[in-house]
Coordinates of C-alpha atoms and ligand atoms in Angstrom, one line a residue:
M279 CA 193.2 -77.5 -20.9
Q280 CA 196.7 -76.3 -21.0
I281 CA 200.1 -77.9 -20.4
A282 CA 203.1 -75.6 -20.0
N283 CA 200.8 -72.7 -21.0
V284 CA 200.0 -74.3 -24.4
D285 CA 196.4 -74.9 -25.3
I286 CA 196.2 -78.6 -26.0
K287 CA 193.5 -78.3 -28.6
T288 CA 195.7 -76.3 -30.9
L289 CA 198.1 -79.2 -31.1
K290 CA 195.6 -81.3 -33.0
D291 CA 195.5 -79.0 -36.0
K292 CA 199.2 -78.4 -36.0
Y293 CA 200.5 -81.9 -35.5
Q294 CA 197.5 -84.3 -35.8
T295 CA 196.8 -87.2 -33.4
P296 CA 197.9 -89.5 -31.9
L297 CA 200.6 -87.3 -30.5
Y298 CA 203.1 -87.7 -27.6
V299 CA 203.2 -84.5 -25.7
Y300 CA 205.8 -83.6 -23.1
D301 CA 206.0 -80.8 -20.6
E302 CA 209.6 -79.9 -21.1
D303 CA 209.7 -77.7 -18.1
A304 CA 208.5 -80.6 -15.9
I305 CA 211.2 -82.9 -17.2
R306 CA 213.8 -80.2 -16.4
L307 CA 212.4 -79.8 -12.9
Q308 CA 212.6 -83.5 -12.3
C309 CA 216.3 -83.5 -13.4
Q310 CA 216.9 -80.7 -11.0
R311 CA 215.1 -82.4 -8.1
F312 CA 217.3 -85.5 -8.5
I313 CA 220.5 -83.4 -8.7
K314 CA 219.5 -81.3 -5.7
N315 CA 218.4 -84.1 -3.4
F316 CA 221.0 -86.7 -4.3
K317 CA 223.7 -84.8 -2.5
H318 CA 225.7 -85.5 0.6
K319 CA 228.6 -83.4 1.9
D320 CA 230.8 -86.5 2.4
I321 CA 229.8 -88.5 -0.6
K322 CA 230.5 -88.1 -4.3
T323 CA 227.2 -88.7 -6.2
S324 CA 226.1 -88.9 -9.9
V325 CA 222.7 -89.0 -11.4
I326 CA 222.5 -90.9 -14.7
Y327 CA 219.4 -90.8 -16.8
A328 CA 218.2 -94.2 -18.0
S329 CA 217.7 -93.6 -21.8
K330 CA 215.4 -96.6 -22.2
A331 CA 212.5 -94.6 -20.7
F332 CA 212.5 -92.1 -23.5
L333 CA 215.4 -91.1 -25.8
T334 CA 215.6 -88.8 -28.8
I335 CA 218.2 -86.3 -30.0
G336 CA 216.3 -83.5 -28.3
M337 CA 216.0 -85.5 -25.1
V338 CA 219.8 -86.1 -25.0
Q339 CA 220.3 -82.3 -25.5
L340 CA 218.0 -81.7 -22.5
I341 CA 219.8 -84.2 -20.3
K342 CA 223.2 -82.7 -21.3
S343 CA 222.0 -79.2 -20.5
E344 CA 220.7 -80.3 -17.0
G345 CA 224.1 -81.9 -16.2
L346 CA 223.0 -85.6 -15.9
M347 CA 224.9 -88.5 -17.2
L348 CA 223.4 -91.0 -19.6
D349 CA 222.7 -94.8 -19.2
C350 CA 222.7 -96.5 -22.6
V351 CA 222.0 -100.2 -23.2
S352 CA 222.6 -100.5 -27.0
Q353 CA 224.6 -99.2 -29.9
G354 CA 221.5 -97.4 -31.0
E355 CA 221.2 -95.5 -27.7
V356 CA 224.9 -94.7 -27.7
Y357 CA 224.7 -93.5 -31.4
T358 CA 221.8 -91.2 -30.6
A359 CA 223.7 -89.8 -27.6
L360 CA 226.9 -89.2 -29.6
K361 CA 225.0 -87.7 -32.6
A362 CA 223.4 -85.2 -30.1
G363 CA 226.9 -84.2 -29.0
F364 CA 226.8 -86.0 -25.6
D365 CA 230.3 -86.4 -24.1
P366 CA 231.1 -90.2 -24.2
K367 CA 232.9 -89.8 -20.8
H368 CA 229.5 -89.2 -19.3
I369 CA 227.9 -92.4 -20.8
V370 CA 227.4 -95.6 -18.8
L371 CA 227.1 -98.6 -21.2
H372 CA 224.8 -101.3 -19.8
G373 CA 223.0 -104.1 -21.4
N374 CA 223.3 -107.8 -20.9
N375 CA 224.6 -110.1 -23.7
K376 CA 227.0 -107.6 -25.1
T377 CA 229.0 -108.7 -28.2
I378 CA 232.7 -108.2 -28.7
E379 CA 231.8 -105.6 -31.3
E380 CA 229.8 -103.6 -28.8
L381 CA 232.6 -103.8 -26.2
Q382 CA 235.1 -102.7 -28.9
M383 CA 232.8 -99.8 -29.9
A384 CA 232.7 -98.7 -26.2
L385 CA 236.5 -98.7 -26.1
N386 CA 236.8 -96.9 -29.5
F387 CA 234.5 -94.2 -28.4
K388 CA 236.0 -94.0 -25.0
I389 CA 232.7 -94.5 -23.3
G390 CA 233.1 -93.4 -19.6
Y391 CA 231.8 -96.5 -17.8
I392 CA 231.2 -100.1 -19.0
V393 CA 228.9 -102.3 -16.8
L394 CA 229.7 -105.9 -17.4
D395 CA 226.9 -108.4 -17.0
N396 CA 228.7 -111.7 -16.1
P397 CA 232.0 -113.5 -16.1
F398 CA 231.8 -114.4 -19.8
E399 CA 231.4 -110.8 -20.8
A400 CA 234.1 -109.8 -18.3
R401 CA 236.5 -112.1 -20.0
L402 CA 235.6 -110.8 -23.5
L403 CA 236.5 -107.3 -22.3
M404 CA 239.7 -108.4 -20.5
D405 CA 240.8 -110.0 -23.8
I406 CA 240.4 -106.8 -25.9
V407 CA 241.5 -103.9 -23.6
S408 CA 245.0 -102.4 -24.0
E409 CA 247.1 -99.7 -22.7
N410 CA 245.6 -97.3 -25.3
Y411 CA 242.4 -96.8 -23.2
I412 CA 241.7 -97.9 -19.7
P413 CA 238.0 -98.1 -19.2
K414 CA 236.2 -97.6 -15.9
V415 CA 234.3 -100.9 -15.3
M416 CA 231.6 -102.1 -13.0
L417 CA 230.0 -105.6 -12.7
R418 CA 226.2 -106.1 -12.5
I419 CA 225.3 -108.1 -9.4
N420 CA 222.0 -109.4 -8.1
P421 CA 221.6 -108.6 -4.4
G422 CA 218.4 -110.7 -4.3
I423 CA 216.2 -107.9 -3.0
D424 CA 212.5 -108.5 -3.4
A425 CA 211.1 -105.3 -4.8
H426 CA 207.3 -105.2 -4.7
T427 CA 206.6 -104.5 -8.4
H428 CA 205.3 -106.3 -11.5
E429 CA 207.0 -109.7 -12.2
Y430 CA 208.2 -108.5 -15.6
I431 CA 210.0 -105.4 -14.3
K432 CA 211.6 -107.0 -11.3
T433 CA 215.2 -107.5 -12.2
S434 CA 217.2 -108.5 -9.2
K435 CA 216.0 -112.0 -8.3
L436 CA 218.9 -114.4 -7.8
D437 CA 218.0 -116.3 -11.0
S438 CA 217.4 -113.2 -13.1
K439 CA 218.7 -113.0 -16.6
F440 CA 220.7 -109.9 -15.5
G441 CA 223.9 -109.9 -13.6
V442 CA 225.5 -112.4 -11.2
S443 CA 224.4 -113.4 -7.7
I444 CA 226.2 -112.0 -4.7
E445 CA 225.9 -115.5 -3.3
D446 CA 227.9 -117.1 -6.2
K447 CA 231.6 -117.7 -5.4
E448 CA 232.5 -116.9 -9.0
T449 CA 231.2 -113.4 -8.5
L450 CA 233.9 -112.7 -6.0
E451 CA 236.5 -114.4 -8.2
I452 CA 235.7 -112.3 -11.3
I453 CA 235.7 -109.1 -9.2
F454 CA 239.2 -110.0 -8.0
E455 CA 240.3 -110.7 -11.6
L456 CA 238.9 -107.5 -12.9
S457 CA 240.4 -105.4 -10.1
K458 CA 243.8 -106.8 -10.8
H459 CA 243.7 -106.3 -14.6
P460 CA 246.3 -103.8 -15.7
Y461 CA 244.2 -102.2 -18.4
I462 CA 240.9 -102.0 -16.5
E463 CA 240.0 -99.5 -13.7
F464 CA 237.5 -101.7 -11.8
L465 CA 235.2 -99.4 -9.7
G466 CA 232.6 -101.7 -8.1
T467 CA 229.2 -103.1 -8.7
H468 CA 225.9 -102.1 -10.4
S469 CA 222.6 -103.4 -9.4
H470 CA 219.0 -102.5 -10.2
I471 CA 216.3 -104.2 -8.1
G472 CA 213.3 -103.4 -10.4
S473 CA 211.2 -100.6 -11.7
Q474 CA 208.2 -98.6 -10.3
I475 CA 209.2 -99.2 -6.7
L476 CA 207.2 -97.2 -4.2
E477 CA 208.6 -98.4 -0.9
P478 CA 211.5 -96.3 0.4
K479 CA 212.8 -99.3 2.5
S480 CA 213.5 -101.3 -0.7
F481 CA 216.1 -98.7 -1.7
I482 CA 217.7 -98.7 1.8
E483 CA 217.8 -102.4 2.0
H484 CA 219.3 -102.6 -1.4
A485 CA 222.1 -100.1 -0.6
K486 CA 222.9 -101.9 2.7
T487 CA 223.0 -105.3 1.1
V488 CA 225.5 -104.1 -1.6
L489 CA 227.7 -102.4 1.0
N490 CA 227.8 -105.6 3.0
F491 CA 229.0 -107.4 -0.1
Y492 CA 231.7 -104.7 -0.5
K493 CA 232.8 -105.6 3.0
L494 CA 233.0 -109.3 2.0
V495 CA 235.1 -108.3 -1.1
K496 CA 237.4 -106.3 1.1
D497 CA 237.7 -109.1 3.7
T498 CA 238.3 -111.8 1.0
Y499 CA 240.6 -110.1 -1.4
N500 CA 241.6 -106.8 0.3
V501 CA 240.1 -105.0 -2.6
D502 CA 238.5 -101.5 -2.0
L503 CA 235.5 -100.9 -4.3
K504 CA 235.4 -97.2 -5.0
A505 CA 232.0 -96.7 -6.6
V506 CA 228.5 -98.2 -6.4
N507 CA 225.7 -97.9 -8.9
L508 CA 222.3 -98.6 -7.4
G509 CA 220.3 -98.4 -10.7
G510 CA 216.8 -96.7 -11.0
G511 CA 213.3 -97.8 -10.1
F512 CA 211.9 -94.7 -8.4
G513 CA 208.2 -95.1 -8.7
V514 CA 205.8 -92.5 -10.0
K515 CA 202.1 -91.7 -9.7
Y516 CA 199.9 -93.0 -12.5
L517 CA 196.4 -92.7 -10.9
K518 CA 194.8 -90.0 -8.7
D519 CA 194.8 -92.2 -5.6
D520 CA 198.3 -93.6 -6.1
I521 CA 201.0 -92.7 -3.7
R522 CA 204.1 -91.0 -5.1
L523 CA 207.6 -91.8 -3.9
D524 CA 208.8 -88.8 -2.0
L525 CA 212.2 -88.0 -3.7
E526 CA 213.0 -85.2 -1.2
K527 CA 212.9 -87.9 1.5
V528 CA 214.1 -91.1 -0.2
L529 CA 217.2 -89.7 -1.9
P530 CA 218.8 -88.1 1.2
M531 CA 217.7 -91.1 3.2
M532 CA 219.6 -93.4 0.8
L533 CA 222.8 -91.4 1.1
D534 CA 222.6 -91.1 4.9
S535 CA 222.1 -94.8 5.2
I536 CA 225.1 -95.4 2.9
Y537 CA 227.2 -93.0 4.9
E538 CA 226.3 -94.8 8.1
T539 CA 226.7 -98.3 6.8
A540 CA 230.0 -97.7 5.1
N541 CA 231.4 -96.2 8.3
Q542 CA 230.0 -99.0 10.4
L543 CA 231.6 -101.7 8.1
G544 CA 234.9 -99.8 7.9
I545 CA 234.9 -99.7 4.1
I546 CA 235.8 -96.7 2.0
M547 CA 233.0 -94.2 1.2
P548 CA 232.0 -95.1 -2.4
H549 CA 231.1 -92.7 -5.2
V550 CA 227.3 -93.4 -5.4
M551 CA 225.4 -93.4 -8.7
I552 CA 221.7 -93.8 -9.4
E553 CA 219.9 -94.3 -12.7
P554 CA 216.4 -92.9 -12.8
G555 CA 214.5 -93.3 -16.0
R556 CA 210.7 -93.4 -15.4
S557 CA 210.8 -90.9 -12.6
I558 CA 212.4 -88.2 -14.9
V559 CA 209.9 -88.4 -17.7
A560 CA 206.7 -90.4 -16.9
E561 CA 204.6 -87.7 -15.3
A562 CA 205.8 -85.0 -17.8
G563 CA 204.4 -87.0 -20.7
Y564 CA 200.8 -87.4 -22.1
T565 CA 199.3 -89.0 -25.2
L566 CA 196.7 -87.0 -27.2
Y567 CA 194.2 -89.0 -29.2
T568 CA 191.1 -88.3 -31.2
I569 CA 188.0 -90.4 -30.4
N570 CA 186.9 -91.9 -33.7
Q571 CA 183.9 -93.9 -32.6
T572 CA 182.0 -95.2 -29.6
K573 CA 180.1 -98.5 -29.2
E574 CA 177.9 -100.2 -26.7
T575 CA 177.9 -104.0 -26.8
I576 CA 174.9 -106.2 -26.3
N577 CA 176.1 -106.6 -22.7
H578 CA 176.1 -102.9 -22.2
K579 CA 179.9 -102.5 -22.2
K580 CA 180.8 -99.1 -23.6
Y581 CA 183.8 -98.6 -25.7
I582 CA 185.7 -95.5 -26.8
F583 CA 187.7 -96.2 -29.9
I584 CA 190.7 -93.9 -30.3
D585 CA 192.9 -93.2 -33.3
G586 CA 196.0 -94.8 -31.5
S587 CA 196.5 -98.3 -30.2
M588 CA 198.7 -100.7 -28.2
N589 CA 201.4 -99.8 -30.7
D590 CA 201.9 -96.4 -29.1
H591 CA 200.7 -97.6 -25.6
I592 CA 201.8 -101.1 -24.8
R593 CA 202.0 -101.0 -21.0
T594 CA 198.4 -101.8 -20.4
A595 CA 198.5 -105.0 -22.5
L596 CA 202.0 -105.9 -21.3
Y597 CA 201.9 -105.2 -17.6
Q598 CA 198.2 -104.6 -16.8
A599 CA 199.3 -101.0 -16.1
K600 CA 196.5 -98.6 -15.2
Y601 CA 196.1 -95.0 -16.6
D602 CA 194.0 -92.0 -16.0
C603 CA 192.7 -89.9 -18.9
L604 CA 190.4 -86.9 -19.6
I605 CA 188.3 -85.6 -22.4
I606 CA 189.4 -82.2 -23.5
D607 CA 186.8 -79.5 -22.8
K608 CA 184.8 -81.9 -20.7
E609 CA 187.0 -81.6 -17.7
N610 CA 184.1 -80.2 -15.7
H611 CA 181.4 -82.4 -17.0
E612 CA 179.8 -85.0 -14.8
P613 CA 181.7 -88.3 -15.2
D614 CA 178.7 -90.6 -15.5
T615 CA 179.7 -93.3 -18.0
T616 CA 182.1 -96.2 -17.6
Y617 CA 184.1 -96.7 -20.7
T618 CA 186.9 -99.0 -21.9
V619 CA 189.3 -97.1 -24.1
A620 CA 190.5 -99.3 -27.0
G621 CA 192.7 -98.8 -30.1
K622 CA 192.9 -99.7 -33.8
A623 CA 195.2 -102.8 -33.6
C624 CA 193.9 -106.2 -34.6
E625 CA 194.2 -107.7 -31.2
S626 CA 191.6 -108.2 -28.4
G627 CA 194.2 -107.1 -25.9
D628 CA 194.5 -103.7 -27.6
I629 CA 193.1 -101.9 -24.6
I630 CA 194.5 -98.6 -23.4
I631 CA 192.3 -98.2 -20.3
H632 CA 189.8 -100.7 -18.8
D633 CA 186.7 -99.3 -17.1
I634 CA 187.2 -95.7 -16.5
L635 CA 184.5 -93.3 -15.4
L636 CA 184.3 -90.3 -17.9
P637 CA 181.7 -87.8 -19.1
K638 CA 179.7 -88.9 -22.1
A639 CA 182.2 -89.1 -25.1
N640 CA 181.5 -88.2 -28.7
P641 CA 183.4 -88.9 -31.9
G642 CA 185.7 -86.1 -32.6
D643 CA 186.4 -85.4 -28.9
L644 CA 190.1 -85.3 -27.9
L645 CA 191.2 -87.7 -25.2
L646 CA 194.4 -87.1 -23.2
V647 CA 196.0 -90.0 -21.4
K648 CA 198.2 -89.0 -18.6
T649 CA 201.6 -90.3 -17.3
T650 CA 202.7 -91.7 -20.6
G651 CA 206.2 -90.1 -20.7
A652 CA 208.2 -93.3 -19.8
Y653 CA 208.3 -96.5 -21.8
H654 CA 205.7 -95.4 -24.3
Y655 CA 207.4 -93.8 -27.3
S656 CA 210.5 -95.9 -26.5
M657 CA 208.4 -99.1 -26.7
A658 CA 206.2 -98.1 -29.7
S659 CA 206.0 -100.5 -32.6
N660 CA 204.7 -100.8 -36.2
Y661 CA 202.4 -103.8 -35.6
N662 CA 199.6 -103.8 -38.3
R663 CA 201.8 -101.3 -40.1
L664 CA 200.4 -98.5 -38.0
T665 CA 202.7 -95.5 -37.8
I666 CA 204.4 -94.2 -34.7
P667 CA 203.1 -90.8 -33.6
A668 CA 205.1 -87.5 -33.5
V669 CA 206.6 -86.1 -30.2
V670 CA 206.2 -82.5 -29.2
F671 CA 207.8 -80.7 -26.3
L672 CA 205.9 -77.8 -24.7
S673 CA 207.7 -75.1 -22.7
K674 CA 206.6 -71.7 -21.5
G675 CA 203.7 -71.3 -24.0
K676 CA 205.5 -72.7 -27.0
D677 CA 205.5 -76.1 -28.8
K678 CA 208.4 -77.7 -30.5
L679 CA 208.5 -80.8 -32.7
I680 CA 211.0 -83.3 -31.3
V681 CA 210.2 -86.3 -33.4
K682 CA 208.4 -86.2 -36.8
R683 CA 205.3 -88.5 -37.3
Q684 CA 206.2 -91.6 -39.3
S685 CA 204.8 -91.6 -42.8
M686 CA 203.6 -94.5 -45.0
M687 CA 206.8 -94.1 -46.9
D688 CA 208.8 -94.8 -43.7
L689 CA 206.9 -98.0 -43.3
I690 CA 208.1 -99.5 -46.6
Q691 CA 211.5 -97.9 -46.7
Y692 CA 213.4 -101.1 -46.0
D693 CA 211.2 -103.4 -48.1
E694 CA 212.7 -104.9 -51.2
V695 CA 210.5 -106.0 -54.2
L696 CA 210.3 -109.7 -54.9
Ligands
LLP980 N1 219.1 -98.9 -14.8 C1 219.0 -100.2 -15.2 C2 220.1 -101.0 -15.3 C3 217.7 -100.6 -15.6 O1 217.6 -101.9 -16.1 C4 216.6 -99.8 -15.6 C5 215.3 -100.2 -16.1 C6 216.8 -98.5 -15.1 C7 218.0 -98.1 -14.7 C8 215.7 -97.4 -15.1 O2 214.6 -97.8 -14.3 P1 213.4 -96.8 -14.0 O3 214.0 -95.7 -13.1 O4 212.9 -96.3 -15.2 O5 212.5 -97.6 -13.2 N2 209.5 -101.3 -19.7 C9 209.2 -101.4 -18.3 C10 210.3 -100.9 -17.5 C11 211.6 -101.7 -17.7 C12 212.7 -101.2 -17.0 C13 214.0 -101.9 -17.2 N3 215.1 -101.4 -16.6 C14 207.9 -100.6 -18.0 O6 207.4 -100.0 -18.9 O7 207.5 -100.5 -16.9

C-alpha cells in the first residue's frame, strides 16, 4: 500500500504509530481545484482555508504557497499563521465571543479582515478603532438555511450561538452603524450554514438568501455591501458508497447564481469569498495504527484494539461519524469478519469504527483509517494522558515530519509540584 509513492509500512519503523499521514500532493490539488473552479469573469473571488480543520506551521506554508487566504478563529491560530510567515493582510479573523484584547491584537497586527459576531462585539471594536488602522470588517449573520447535516455542526439556525439573525431589526441597525463608522471599512456579511453539506442546492439557496438581505440593506439604508463571505461546508466522501460534492459543478453554479441574483435585484456585484476547511484536507489524510490485540466477547462481538484512541479520533464518538479502513498487506484478502475497532481510552465510547467487514486481523497488523485529514489532529486531546501522534506529509515518494510526536515530558511540562 502506497500513498504519494511512499510505502506505508516503512512509516511504522521510522515514526512509530499512531501516526497522522497526509498526501501533501492531494492537499495541493484540492487547493488548486478551489482556486480554478471558484472563478467568474465578472466577479472578484477569494478562497480562504479554514484553519480549524488542520493547522500547523507546515500547513500554513502550504496554504501560502498555493495562494489561499487563511481563516483563523483564535489567537493561537493567528500566532501559528504569523510565525509561519503568513501575510496578516490575507488573514480573516473569525470566532464568536472575542475579547477586547483579541480585537486589539487584530488591529495591532493589521489583520486583513475581522468578522464580528454580534452587536456587542461590533461596539467593542467601534470603541477601539482609530485613524491609525482602518480594518475591513464583516458581520456574521444567520440566514436561517436548514443544511442537512449533523445537529452539532449546523451553525446557521436562527437561534444559533453564532451571528445575528437576518430577521432581527437590530442586525440592520448595526450594519448601518458599522458602515457609517469613520475608522471601519464595512464590507458586508459572513455566514456559514454548516459543515459536511452534500446538497448543491443548500449553497445556492444560501447565496440567494444573503443577496436578498443585501437588497433589504440597500433599500433600508442605501448602503451598498461590497463583499459577501459564504463560509465553508463543502462535503467530502468518507465511505465507499458515499456521494461526493462535485466541486467542478457546485462552485461555478454558486457564482453563476450570485451573478444572476445580484443583477436581478439591482445590487452591486459583491466580492465573493468562501472558506473551505474539511474539503481541502479530509480525504488527503489517514491515520495509521498498529493492532495491539483482538478479542471476541461472549456474545461473539469481535474487537480490534489499536494503539490509538478517541484522543486522536474523536469524530466517531462525538458525531457518530463513519469511517472506512484497511489492514495493510491484506488489501486483497477476503473480508470475512465483522469487527469493531476500539482504542485505549478508559471510556466505553472510545470506538473508532463500529461493525466493519475486514479480513481476519492479527496483533501486529497495521490498520489505516481513511479520510481523517480534517478535524482529527486539530481536535486531538490528552485524555488519560495519552500522547498526541506525530504528523507526516508525503509527497512524490518522500516523507517529511510536520509535527513531532508528543513525549511523556510534554505531558508534564506545565505541571507544578505541590
Ligand atoms: N468558516 C466558518 C465560519 C466555520 O465555522 C467553519 C466550520 C468553516 C468555515 C469550515 O467548514 P468546513 O468547510 O470545514 O465544513 N468539528 C466538526 C466541524 C466543525 C466546523 C465548524 N465550522 C467536525 O469534525 O465535523
